[in-house]
DNA sequence: AAGACGAAAGTGGTTGA
DNA sequence: TCAACAACTTTCGTCTT
């Protein structure tokens, strides 16, 4: 199953994957070697093993266990301890939240059949977001879905927000809000959705021959030259182009079928392919 | 009967005051 | 924050295969 893209390219970029991993914490590491589900049950850090409120609180009253006053030296010590502990707790909370988020990301990635580099990138993004305090006021899962979507966009793995929303409990709007916040505050480099990557995905989903796929790419190229692409929903463009390409190669698809696959209405497909056909003098 | 067509009104997202 | 705007959707009657 050549699931759109990703897997194929993935084998070419092993090095990138490798270097990406360097700045990942230890808890992340074992996430990477369990593609085959065998270790699904054993996340890197078992969140259940984490402290569940069993931390010590150092008493504010300046007495020792027997109720005696503490010497100034001892007081200082106690004070330092308290402060160190507060810091640790904060850090712990963040770490814990992070590992939950990573589990969330893994779930999403596996439900969506995403290549590993996507989930890795997502985790990195989440980590950064957490560092920059972008999670405040948002749900962990919301941000997790947003990192996954953002990673897909950055790596040109075609997945829509709808598709991601479908396998999570987060709706599109919330995901979108988090996504926008991510891309703004982490100044992410998000390229516009490239029709080419969509062609590759949907051509195979429609079971079109590779000849037809090639035709589609050609039509796309010519359409781009004539500025028929920008400002339009890329899925409409791709639907229309695939419809045309299929027709030209006698692999006739119904508009409905194409429309359903690319998730756009027949009307839009019609409008697009009419326009493209007219501008490029494609007879159909 | 199924698919294609396109007009017209409605919807949601973007943009600029 | 609001209104204008373009792209897209919904709906539906009609034409074509």
Short mmCIF file of C-alpha atoms (C1' of nucleotides) in Angstrom, two decimals:
data_model
loop_
_atom_site.label_atom_id
_atom_site.label_comp_id
_atom_site.label_asym_id
_atom_site.label_seq_id
_atom_site.Cartn_x
_atom_site.Cartn_y
_atom_site.Cartn_z
CA UNK A 1 0.00 0.00 0.00
CA UNK A 2 1.72 3.11 -1.11
CA UNK A 3 -0.03 5.35 1.23
CA UNK A 4 0.35 8.61 -0.57
CA UNK A 5 3.90 9.58 0.03
CA UNK A 6 6.24 9.48 2.91
CA UNK A 7 7.24 5.88 3.23
CA UNK A 8 9.04 5.94 -0.06
CA UNK A 9 10.98 9.07 0.53
CA UNK A 10 11.55 8.05 4.07
CA UNK A 11 14.09 5.45 3.10
CA UNK A 12 16.11 8.09 1.35
CA UNK A 13 16.43 10.32 4.31
CA UNK A 14 17.58 8.06 7.03
CA UNK A 15 20.22 10.54 7.97
CA UNK A 16 17.79 13.30 8.52
CA UNK A 17 15.76 11.11 10.76
CA UNK A 18 18.85 10.19 12.66
CA UNK A 19 19.97 13.74 13.27
CA UNK A 20 16.55 14.82 14.24
CA UNK A 21 16.69 12.40 17.08
CA UNK A 22 19.73 13.82 18.71
CA UNK A 23 17.99 16.46 20.71
CA UNK A 24 15.24 14.22 21.86
CA UNK A 25 15.17 13.33 25.47
CA UNK A 26 15.84 9.82 26.69
CA UNK A 27 12.19 9.16 27.28
CA UNK A 28 11.64 9.58 23.62
CA UNK A 29 14.26 7.23 22.37
CA UNK A 30 12.51 3.94 22.68
CA UNK A 31 9.54 5.34 20.92
CA UNK A 32 11.48 4.94 17.74
CA UNK A 33 12.10 1.25 17.63
CA UNK A 34 8.67 -0.22 17.89
CA UNK A 35 7.13 0.26 14.48
CA UNK A 36 5.74 -3.25 14.50
CA UNK A 37 3.34 -2.80 17.35
CA UNK A 38 5.13 -5.38 19.38
CA UNK A 39 5.97 -2.91 22.07
CA UNK A 40 2.93 -0.73 21.85
CA UNK A 41 2.15 -1.40 25.42
CA UNK A 42 5.49 -0.21 26.67
CA UNK A 43 5.93 3.49 26.19
CA UNK A 44 9.32 4.93 27.01
CA UNK A 45 8.34 6.27 30.35
CA UNK A 46 5.38 4.69 31.91
CA UNK A 47 3.35 7.67 32.93
CA UNK A 48 1.78 5.56 35.61
CA UNK A 49 5.11 5.18 37.27
CA UNK A 50 5.36 8.85 37.73
CA UNK A 51 4.96 10.45 41.07
CA UNK A 52 1.36 10.66 41.95
CA UNK A 53 1.44 13.28 44.60
CA UNK A 54 3.79 11.37 46.81
CA UNK A 55 6.34 14.13 47.02
CA UNK A 56 7.48 15.43 50.33
CA UNK A 57 6.49 18.82 51.48
CA UNK A 58 8.93 20.53 53.68
CA UNK A 59 7.20 22.12 56.57
CA UNK A 60 7.22 25.87 56.74
CA UNK A 61 7.35 25.92 60.49
CA UNK A 62 10.89 26.21 61.49
CA UNK A 63 11.00 23.25 63.77
CA UNK A 64 12.60 19.89 63.44
CA UNK A 65 10.90 16.58 63.92
CA UNK A 66 10.92 16.90 67.66
CA UNK A 67 9.53 20.39 67.69
CA UNK A 68 12.78 22.13 68.44
CA UNK A 69 13.74 25.38 66.85
CA UNK A 70 16.09 25.11 63.97
CA UNK A 71 19.41 26.81 63.98
CA UNK A 72 19.90 29.55 61.41
CA UNK A 73 22.07 27.23 59.41
CA UNK A 74 19.42 24.61 59.37
CA UNK A 75 16.81 27.12 58.43
CA UNK A 76 18.77 28.15 55.43
CA UNK A 77 19.09 24.58 54.43
CA UNK A 78 15.39 23.94 54.76
CA UNK A 79 14.63 26.97 52.73
CA UNK A 80 16.92 25.85 49.94
CA UNK A 81 15.34 22.46 49.92
CA UNK A 82 11.90 23.89 49.63
CA UNK A 83 12.89 26.03 46.74
CA UNK A 84 14.67 23.25 44.92
CA UNK A 85 11.66 21.10 45.34
CA UNK A 86 9.28 23.62 43.93
CA UNK A 87 11.44 23.84 40.88
CA UNK A 88 11.54 20.12 40.47
CA UNK A 89 7.85 19.78 40.75
CA UNK A 90 7.29 22.29 38.02
CA UNK A 91 9.71 20.49 35.78
CA UNK A 92 8.13 17.17 36.60
CA UNK A 93 4.71 18.39 35.67
CA UNK A 94 5.98 19.54 32.33
CA UNK A 95 7.82 16.35 31.65
CA UNK A 96 4.84 14.28 32.54
CA UNK A 97 2.58 16.30 30.36
CA UNK A 98 5.06 15.94 27.57
CA UNK A 99 5.16 12.20 27.76
CA UNK A 100 1.39 12.04 27.71
CA UNK A 101 1.42 14.22 24.65
CA UNK A 102 3.91 11.99 22.94
CA UNK A 103 1.72 9.01 23.55
CA UNK A 104 -1.12 10.99 22.08
CA UNK A 105 0.94 11.79 19.04
CA UNK A 106 1.86 8.17 18.57
CA UNK A 107 -1.75 7.14 18.67
CA UNK A 108 -2.66 9.68 16.04
CA UNK A 109 0.27 8.79 13.84
CA UNK A 110 -0.52 5.12 13.88
CA UNK A 111 -4.21 5.68 13.27
CA UNK A 112 -3.31 7.77 10.25
CA UNK A 113 -0.56 5.52 8.96
CA UNK A 114 1.94 8.28 9.10
CA UNK A 115 5.61 7.68 8.47
CA UNK A 116 7.82 7.90 11.46
CA UNK A 117 9.50 11.13 10.55
CA UNK A 118 6.13 12.81 10.95
CA UNK A 119 5.59 11.67 14.49
CA UNK A 120 9.15 12.53 15.32
CA UNK A 121 8.72 16.01 14.03
CA UNK A 122 5.46 16.31 15.90
CA UNK A 123 7.10 15.39 19.15
CA UNK A 124 9.81 17.92 18.55
CA UNK A 125 7.26 20.56 17.85
CA UNK A 126 5.36 19.70 20.95
CA UNK A 127 8.50 19.94 22.96
CA UNK A 128 9.21 23.37 21.60
CA UNK A 129 5.64 24.46 22.16
CA UNK A 130 5.89 23.33 25.71
CA UNK A 131 9.12 25.18 26.19
CA UNK A 132 7.55 28.37 24.90
CA UNK A 133 4.51 27.93 27.07
CA UNK A 134 2.16 27.70 24.16
CA UNK A 135 0.10 24.98 25.72
CA UNK A 136 -1.33 27.19 28.38
CA UNK A 137 -5.03 27.49 27.92
CA UNK A 138 -5.21 24.71 25.37
CA UNK A 139 -5.84 21.06 25.70
CA UNK A 140 -2.93 18.73 25.37
CA UNK A 141 -4.73 16.71 22.77
CA UNK A 142 -5.62 19.79 20.82
CA UNK A 143 -2.02 20.82 20.60
CA UNK A 144 -0.97 17.27 19.85
CA UNK A 145 -3.27 17.10 16.83
CA UNK A 146 -1.99 20.47 15.75
CA UNK A 147 1.63 19.34 15.87
CA UNK A 148 0.74 16.32 13.79
CA UNK A 149 -1.02 18.44 11.23
CA UNK A 150 1.81 20.94 11.16
CA UNK A 151 4.35 18.16 10.64
CA UNK A 152 2.33 16.76 7.79
CA UNK A 153 2.26 20.12 6.15
CA UNK A 154 5.95 20.71 6.64
CA UNK A 155 6.89 17.32 5.31
CA UNK A 156 4.32 17.45 2.52
CA UNK A 157 2.53 14.36 3.64
CA UNK A 158 -1.01 14.99 2.50
CA UNK A 159 -3.45 14.75 5.37
CA UNK A 160 -6.34 17.09 5.94
CA UNK A 161 -7.40 18.52 9.26
CA UNK A 162 -10.62 16.57 8.87
CA UNK A 163 -8.77 13.32 8.64
CA UNK A 164 -6.80 14.03 11.74
CA UNK A 165 -9.84 15.28 13.57
CA UNK A 166 -11.60 12.06 12.71
CA UNK A 167 -9.20 9.93 14.71
CA UNK A 168 -9.06 12.23 17.67
CA UNK A 169 -11.55 13.79 19.99
CA UNK A 170 -10.61 17.24 18.83
CA UNK A 171 -12.68 19.08 16.30
CA UNK A 172 -11.28 20.88 13.33
CA UNK A 173 -11.73 24.31 14.77
CA UNK A 174 -9.82 23.69 17.91
CA UNK A 175 -7.07 22.01 15.99
CA UNK A 176 -6.94 24.96 13.67
CA UNK A 177 -6.64 27.41 16.51
CA UNK A 178 -3.75 25.51 17.99
CA UNK A 179 -2.15 25.08 14.61
CA UNK A 180 -2.26 28.79 13.93
CA UNK A 181 -0.78 29.54 17.28
CA UNK A 182 2.00 27.05 16.65
CA UNK A 183 2.93 28.35 13.27
CA UNK A 184 2.84 31.92 14.46
CA UNK A 185 4.78 31.53 17.66
CA UNK A 186 7.34 29.01 16.54
CA UNK A 187 7.64 30.69 13.19
CA UNK A 188 7.30 27.47 11.33
CA UNK A 189 8.02 27.19 7.68
CA UNK A 190 4.75 25.88 6.33
CA UNK A 191 4.58 25.61 2.58
CA UNK A 192 1.18 25.82 0.92
CA UNK A 193 -0.40 22.47 0.17
CA UNK A 194 1.20 21.32 -3.04
CA UNK A 195 -1.20 19.89 -5.58
CA UNK A 196 1.53 17.55 -6.75
CA UNK A 197 1.63 15.70 -3.47
CA UNK A 198 -2.13 15.38 -3.59
CA UNK A 199 -2.06 13.99 -7.09
CA UNK A 200 0.27 11.29 -6.01
CA UNK A 201 -1.96 10.35 -3.16
CA UNK A 202 -5.34 10.48 -4.83
CA UNK A 203 -4.26 8.92 -8.09
CA UNK A 204 -3.41 5.77 -6.25
CA UNK A 205 -6.52 5.92 -4.15
CA UNK A 206 -8.56 6.06 -7.31
CA UNK A 207 -6.60 3.21 -8.79
CA UNK A 208 -5.38 5.20 -11.75
CA UNK A 209 -2.53 3.98 -13.88
CA UNK A 210 0.86 5.57 -13.67
CA UNK A 211 0.38 6.85 -17.20
CA UNK A 212 -2.64 8.76 -16.06
CA UNK A 213 -0.70 10.03 -13.13
CA UNK A 214 1.95 11.36 -15.46
CA UNK A 215 -0.69 13.02 -17.59
CA UNK A 216 -2.04 14.61 -14.45
CA UNK A 217 1.32 16.03 -13.53
CA UNK A 218 1.68 17.51 -16.98
CA UNK A 219 -1.72 19.12 -16.81
CA UNK A 220 -0.88 20.48 -13.42
CA UNK A 221 2.31 22.01 -14.66
CA UNK A 222 0.59 23.73 -17.53
CA UNK A 223 -2.17 24.94 -15.23
CA UNK A 224 0.34 26.46 -12.92
CA UNK A 225 1.95 28.28 -15.79
CA UNK A 226 -1.41 29.80 -16.62
CA UNK A 227 -2.10 30.77 -13.04
CA UNK A 228 -5.14 28.59 -12.71
CA UNK A 229 -4.05 27.19 -9.42
CA UNK A 230 -3.42 29.84 -6.84
CA UNK A 231 -6.26 30.96 -4.71
CA UNK A 232 -8.15 27.78 -5.38
CA UNK A 233 -8.68 24.87 -3.12
CA UNK A 234 -5.90 22.50 -4.14
CA UNK A 235 -8.21 19.56 -3.75
CA UNK A 236 -10.56 21.02 -6.31
CA UNK A 237 -7.69 21.48 -8.70
CA UNK A 238 -6.45 17.98 -8.15
CA UNK A 239 -9.90 16.47 -8.49
CA UNK A 240 -10.41 18.23 -11.78
CA UNK A 241 -7.01 17.32 -13.10
CA UNK A 242 -7.38 13.69 -12.20
CA UNK A 243 -10.78 13.61 -13.79
CA UNK A 244 -9.38 15.08 -16.98
CA UNK A 245 -6.29 12.92 -16.99
CA UNK A 246 -8.34 9.78 -16.46
CA UNK A 247 -10.62 10.72 -19.29
CA UNK A 248 -7.74 11.28 -21.63
CA UNK A 249 -6.30 7.90 -20.86
CA UNK A 250 -9.60 6.09 -21.18
CA UNK A 251 -9.82 5.36 -17.52
CA UNK A 252 -13.02 7.31 -17.22
CA UNK A 253 -13.98 8.16 -13.66
CA UNK A 254 -17.33 9.54 -12.65
CA UNK A 255 -17.26 13.01 -11.25
CA UNK A 256 -18.96 11.74 -8.19
CA UNK A 257 -16.31 9.16 -7.55
CA UNK A 258 -13.46 11.62 -7.85
CA UNK A 259 -15.31 14.22 -5.85
CA UNK A 260 -15.88 11.78 -3.05
CA UNK A 261 -12.25 10.74 -2.87
CA UNK A 262 -10.78 14.22 -2.82
CA UNK A 263 -13.59 15.40 -0.62
CA UNK A 264 -14.90 18.24 -2.67
CA UNK A 265 -18.20 18.69 -4.49
CA UNK A 266 -18.84 17.68 -8.05
CA UNK A 267 -19.78 21.23 -8.81
CA UNK A 268 -16.36 22.49 -7.90
CA UNK A 269 -14.72 19.74 -9.90
CA UNK A 270 -16.81 20.76 -12.87
CA UNK A 271 -15.95 24.40 -12.49
CA UNK A 272 -12.27 23.63 -12.26
CA UNK A 273 -11.94 21.20 -15.09
CA UNK A 274 -14.08 23.35 -17.32
CA UNK A 275 -11.79 26.25 -16.66
CA UNK A 276 -8.64 24.21 -17.07
CA UNK A 277 -9.93 22.56 -20.20
CA UNK A 278 -10.78 25.88 -21.71
CA UNK A 279 -7.48 27.54 -20.90
CA UNK A 280 -5.33 24.65 -21.99
CA UNK A 281 -7.39 23.58 -24.96
CA UNK A 282 -7.86 20.12 -23.67
CA UNK A 283 -10.57 18.31 -25.54
CA UNK A 284 -12.76 16.09 -23.51
"C1'" DA B 1 -31.49 5.04 -14.95
"C1'" DA B 2 -27.21 7.15 -14.09
"C1'" DG B 3 -24.26 10.72 -15.04
"C1'" DA B 4 -23.30 15.38 -16.31
"C1'" DC B 5 -24.56 20.16 -16.36
"C1'" DG B 6 -25.01 24.87 -14.47
"C1'" DA B 7 -27.99 28.53 -12.18
"C1'" DA B 8 -28.99 30.43 -7.88
"C1'" DA B 9 -28.90 30.93 -3.12
"C1'" DG B 10 -26.38 29.75 1.18
"C1'" DT B 11 -22.06 29.06 4.09
"C1'" DG B 12 -17.58 29.78 6.27
"C1'" DG B 13 -13.07 31.79 5.98
"C1'" DT B 14 -10.10 35.76 4.80
"C1'" DT B 15 -9.02 40.50 4.55
"C1'" DG B 16 -8.87 45.22 5.23
"C1'" DA B 17 -11.01 49.32 7.33
"C1'" DT C 1 -14.85 43.98 15.39
"C1'" DC C 2 -17.36 44.24 11.37
"C1'" DA C 3 -18.50 44.11 6.54
"C1'" DA C 4 -17.24 42.97 1.91
"C1'" DC C 5 -15.57 39.43 -0.84
"C1'" DA C 6 -14.20 35.19 -3.33
"C1'" DA C 7 -14.29 30.29 -3.21
"C1'" DC C 8 -16.92 26.57 -2.25
"C1'" DT C 9 -21.37 24.01 -1.13
"C1'" DT C 10 -26.21 22.85 -1.47
"C1'" DT C 11 -29.99 22.25 -4.01
"C1'" DC C 12 -32.41 21.32 -7.90
"C1'" DG C 13 -34.33 21.29 -12.60
"C1'" DT C 14 -32.67 19.94 -17.12
"C1'" DC C 15 -30.00 17.73 -20.60
"C1'" DT C 16 -27.09 13.58 -22.35
"C1'" DT C 17 -25.52 8.88 -22.63
#
